[in-house]
Coordinates of C-alpha atoms in Angstrom, one line a residue:
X2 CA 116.4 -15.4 -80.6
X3 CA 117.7 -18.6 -81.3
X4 CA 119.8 -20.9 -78.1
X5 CA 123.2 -20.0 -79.9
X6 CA 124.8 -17.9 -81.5
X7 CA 128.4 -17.7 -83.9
X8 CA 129.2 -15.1 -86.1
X9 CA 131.2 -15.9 -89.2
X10 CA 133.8 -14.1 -92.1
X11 CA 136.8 -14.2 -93.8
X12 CA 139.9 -14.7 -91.6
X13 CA 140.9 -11.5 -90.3
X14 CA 137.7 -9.5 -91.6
X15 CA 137.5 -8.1 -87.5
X16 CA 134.5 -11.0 -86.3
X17 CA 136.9 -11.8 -83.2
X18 CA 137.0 -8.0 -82.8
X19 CA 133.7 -7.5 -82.8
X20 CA 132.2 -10.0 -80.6
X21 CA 135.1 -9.1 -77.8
X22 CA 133.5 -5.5 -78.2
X23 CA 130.1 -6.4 -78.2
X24 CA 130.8 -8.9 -75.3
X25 CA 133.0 -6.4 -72.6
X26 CA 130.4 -4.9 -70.8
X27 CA 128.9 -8.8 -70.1
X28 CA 132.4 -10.1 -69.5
X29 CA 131.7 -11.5 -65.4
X30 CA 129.2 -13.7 -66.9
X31 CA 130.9 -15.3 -70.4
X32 CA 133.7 -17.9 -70.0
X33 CA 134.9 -20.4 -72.5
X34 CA 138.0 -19.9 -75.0
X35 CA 139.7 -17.3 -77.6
X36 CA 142.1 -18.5 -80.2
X37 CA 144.9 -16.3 -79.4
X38 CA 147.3 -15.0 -82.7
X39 CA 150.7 -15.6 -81.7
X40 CA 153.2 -13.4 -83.5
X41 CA 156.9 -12.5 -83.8
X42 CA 159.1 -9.7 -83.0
X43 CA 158.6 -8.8 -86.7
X44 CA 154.4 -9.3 -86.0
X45 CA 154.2 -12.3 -88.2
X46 CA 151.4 -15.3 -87.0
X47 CA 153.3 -18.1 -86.1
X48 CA 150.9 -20.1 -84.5
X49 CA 147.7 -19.8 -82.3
X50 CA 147.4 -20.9 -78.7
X51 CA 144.1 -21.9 -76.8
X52 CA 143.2 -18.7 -73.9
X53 CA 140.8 -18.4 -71.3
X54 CA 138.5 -15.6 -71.8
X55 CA 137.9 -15.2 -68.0
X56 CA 141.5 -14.5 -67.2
X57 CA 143.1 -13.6 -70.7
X58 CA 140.7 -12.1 -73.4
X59 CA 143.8 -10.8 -75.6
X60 CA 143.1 -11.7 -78.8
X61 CA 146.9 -11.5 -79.8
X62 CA 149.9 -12.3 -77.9
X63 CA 153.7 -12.3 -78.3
X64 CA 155.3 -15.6 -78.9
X65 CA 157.5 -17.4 -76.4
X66 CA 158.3 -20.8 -76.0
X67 CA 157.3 -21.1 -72.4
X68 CA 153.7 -19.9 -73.9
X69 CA 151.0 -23.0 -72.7
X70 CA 148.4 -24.2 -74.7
X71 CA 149.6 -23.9 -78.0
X72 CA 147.7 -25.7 -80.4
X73 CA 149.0 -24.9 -83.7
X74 CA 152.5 -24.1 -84.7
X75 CA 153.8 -23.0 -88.6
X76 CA 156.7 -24.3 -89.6
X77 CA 158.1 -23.4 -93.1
X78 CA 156.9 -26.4 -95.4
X79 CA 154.2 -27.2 -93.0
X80 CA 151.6 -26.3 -89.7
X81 CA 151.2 -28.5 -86.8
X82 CA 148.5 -29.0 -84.9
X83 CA 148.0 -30.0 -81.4
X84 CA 144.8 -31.8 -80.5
X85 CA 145.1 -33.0 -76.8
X86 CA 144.9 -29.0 -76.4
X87 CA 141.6 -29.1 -77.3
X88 CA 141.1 -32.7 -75.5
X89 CA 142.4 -31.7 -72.3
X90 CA 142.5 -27.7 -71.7
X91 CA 139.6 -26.8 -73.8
X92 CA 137.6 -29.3 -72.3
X93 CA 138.5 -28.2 -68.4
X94 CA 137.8 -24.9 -69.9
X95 CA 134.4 -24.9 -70.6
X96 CA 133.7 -27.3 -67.8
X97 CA 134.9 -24.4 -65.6
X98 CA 132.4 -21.7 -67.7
X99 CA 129.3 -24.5 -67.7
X100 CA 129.8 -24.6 -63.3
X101 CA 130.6 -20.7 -62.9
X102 CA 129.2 -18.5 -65.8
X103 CA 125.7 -17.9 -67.5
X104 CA 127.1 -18.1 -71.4
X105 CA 129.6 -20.0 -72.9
X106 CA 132.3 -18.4 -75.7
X107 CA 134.0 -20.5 -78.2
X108 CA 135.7 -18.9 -80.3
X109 CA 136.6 -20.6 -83.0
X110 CA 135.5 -23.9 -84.0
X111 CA 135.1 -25.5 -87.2
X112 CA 138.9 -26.4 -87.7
X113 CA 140.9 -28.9 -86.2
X114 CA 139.8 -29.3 -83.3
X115 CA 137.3 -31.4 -85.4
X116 CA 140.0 -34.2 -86.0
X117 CA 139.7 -35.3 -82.5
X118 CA 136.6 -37.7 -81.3
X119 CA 136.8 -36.4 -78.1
X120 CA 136.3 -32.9 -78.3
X121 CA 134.0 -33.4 -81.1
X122 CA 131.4 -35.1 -78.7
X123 CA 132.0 -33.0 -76.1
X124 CA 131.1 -30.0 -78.6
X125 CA 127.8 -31.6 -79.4
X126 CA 126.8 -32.5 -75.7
X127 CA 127.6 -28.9 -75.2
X128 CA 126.3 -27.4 -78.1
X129 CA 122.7 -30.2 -77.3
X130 CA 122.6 -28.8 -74.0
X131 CA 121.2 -25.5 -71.6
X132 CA 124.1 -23.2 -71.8
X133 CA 123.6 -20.7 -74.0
X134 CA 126.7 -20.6 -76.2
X135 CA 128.4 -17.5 -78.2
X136 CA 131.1 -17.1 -80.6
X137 CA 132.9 -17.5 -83.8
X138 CA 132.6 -20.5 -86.9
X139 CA 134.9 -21.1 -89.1
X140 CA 134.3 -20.7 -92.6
X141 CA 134.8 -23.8 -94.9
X142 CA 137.1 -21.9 -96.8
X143 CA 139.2 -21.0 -93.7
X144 CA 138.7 -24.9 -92.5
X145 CA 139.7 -25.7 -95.7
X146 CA 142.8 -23.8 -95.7
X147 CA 143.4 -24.8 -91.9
X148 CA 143.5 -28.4 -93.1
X149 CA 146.1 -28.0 -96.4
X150 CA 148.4 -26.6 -93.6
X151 CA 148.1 -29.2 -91.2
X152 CA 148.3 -31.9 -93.6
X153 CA 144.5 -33.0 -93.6
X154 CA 141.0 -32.7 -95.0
X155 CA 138.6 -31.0 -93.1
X156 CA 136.0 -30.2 -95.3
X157 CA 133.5 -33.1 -93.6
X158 CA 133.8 -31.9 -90.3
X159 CA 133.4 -28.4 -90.6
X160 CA 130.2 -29.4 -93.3
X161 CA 128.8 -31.9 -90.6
X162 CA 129.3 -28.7 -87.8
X163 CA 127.4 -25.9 -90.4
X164 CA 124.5 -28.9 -90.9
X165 CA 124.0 -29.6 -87.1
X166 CA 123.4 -25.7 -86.5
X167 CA 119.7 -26.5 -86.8
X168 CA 119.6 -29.2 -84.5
X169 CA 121.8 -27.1 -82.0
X170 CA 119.2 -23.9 -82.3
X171 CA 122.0 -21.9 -83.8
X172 CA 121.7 -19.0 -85.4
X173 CA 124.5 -18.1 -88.6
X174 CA 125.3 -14.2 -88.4
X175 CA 127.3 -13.2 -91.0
X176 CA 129.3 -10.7 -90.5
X177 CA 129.9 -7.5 -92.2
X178 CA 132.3 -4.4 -91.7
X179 CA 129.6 -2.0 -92.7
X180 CA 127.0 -3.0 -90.4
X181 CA 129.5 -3.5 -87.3
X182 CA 127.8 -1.0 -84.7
X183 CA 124.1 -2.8 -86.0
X184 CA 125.9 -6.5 -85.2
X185 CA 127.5 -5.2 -82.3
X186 CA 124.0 -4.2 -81.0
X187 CA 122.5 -7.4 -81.7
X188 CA 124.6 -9.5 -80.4
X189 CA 123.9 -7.4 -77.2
X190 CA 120.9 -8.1 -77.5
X191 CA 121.3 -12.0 -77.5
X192 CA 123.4 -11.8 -74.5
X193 CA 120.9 -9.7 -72.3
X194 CA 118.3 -11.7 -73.3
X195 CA 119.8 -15.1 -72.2
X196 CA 121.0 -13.5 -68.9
X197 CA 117.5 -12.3 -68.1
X198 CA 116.0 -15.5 -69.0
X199 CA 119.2 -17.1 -66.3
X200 CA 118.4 -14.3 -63.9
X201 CA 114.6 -14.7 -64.0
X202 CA 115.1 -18.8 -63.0
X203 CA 117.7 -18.2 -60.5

């Protein structure tokens, strides 16, 4: 198997869902981020906010204003989007999973977290480097989408992300509803074999 591995689908087609399935029995040695869905009293997404998978794994939350870490807000005629989250938080974030875990999640990236220099070439380093990384790529359509409602183009940098996967020794699974206990298995199977390979150097 290839160094890395991100899954990829339609927004909301259940990739999330799967890898935190496939993922739970490995969760003392995975750290790194979730995009957490933020939603209303009437379950509407209103934003997203950036989570730590070593302390909260939720893939959803209930909005409240004291709620840290919110990097992107929608607003009736238009999104915002926050990156010093990704710049600052996310960063310490993964720092924190490179010194005390064995994988790395980040899940997702592709969107606009992209618009930011600094947590693009952090991502690379990371991405260049030893730590076996897992999680979830955003589809151009979804970056695409991300960037009409945040005002901006991302259709370079998510391209630019999906042609560096070689480079990085990433593997592409695509995901699919109908195959979800076969994914589930294999992505498994990634994560035992990169913790036997961690275990075997120890």
């Amino acid at each position: 198997m290839k160094k890395h591995l991100f899954l990829q689908a339609p927004v909301q087609a259940g990739k999330s869902t799967l890898l935190q399935e496939a993922m739970e029995p490995y969760r003392e040695y995975i750290g790194g981020f979730v995009s957490q869905r933020l939603k209303d009293s009437s379950l509407n997404t209103i934003g997203f906010r950036l989570a730590d998978y070593s302390s909260e794994p939720a893939l959803t939350a209930a909005f409240t204003e004291e709620l840290s870490n919110i990097f992107l807000r929608h607003g009736s005629d238009k999104s915002s989007f926050s990156l010093s989250v990704f710049e600052n938080q996310a960063i310490d974030i993964l720092e924190a999973a490179k010194a005390s875990k064995q994988i790395i999640l980040l899940d997702e990236i592709g969107g606009g977290e992209l618009k930011s220099d600094i947590f693009k070439n952090y991502l690379d380093r990371l991405l260049m480097g030893n730590v076996p990384c897992i999680g979830v790529l955003k589809t151009p359509k979804a970056a695409a989408n991300t960037g009409r409602g945040i005002g901006t183009d991302l259709k370079d940098e998510n391209a630019l992300l999906h042609e560096r996967l070689d480079a990085y020794n990433a593997e592409l699974l695509m995901y699919s509803r109908d195959k979800f206990y076969e994914q589930k298995k294999y992505i498994q199977r990634f994560i035992e074999e990169k913790l036997c390979g961690h275990f075997m150097t120890d």
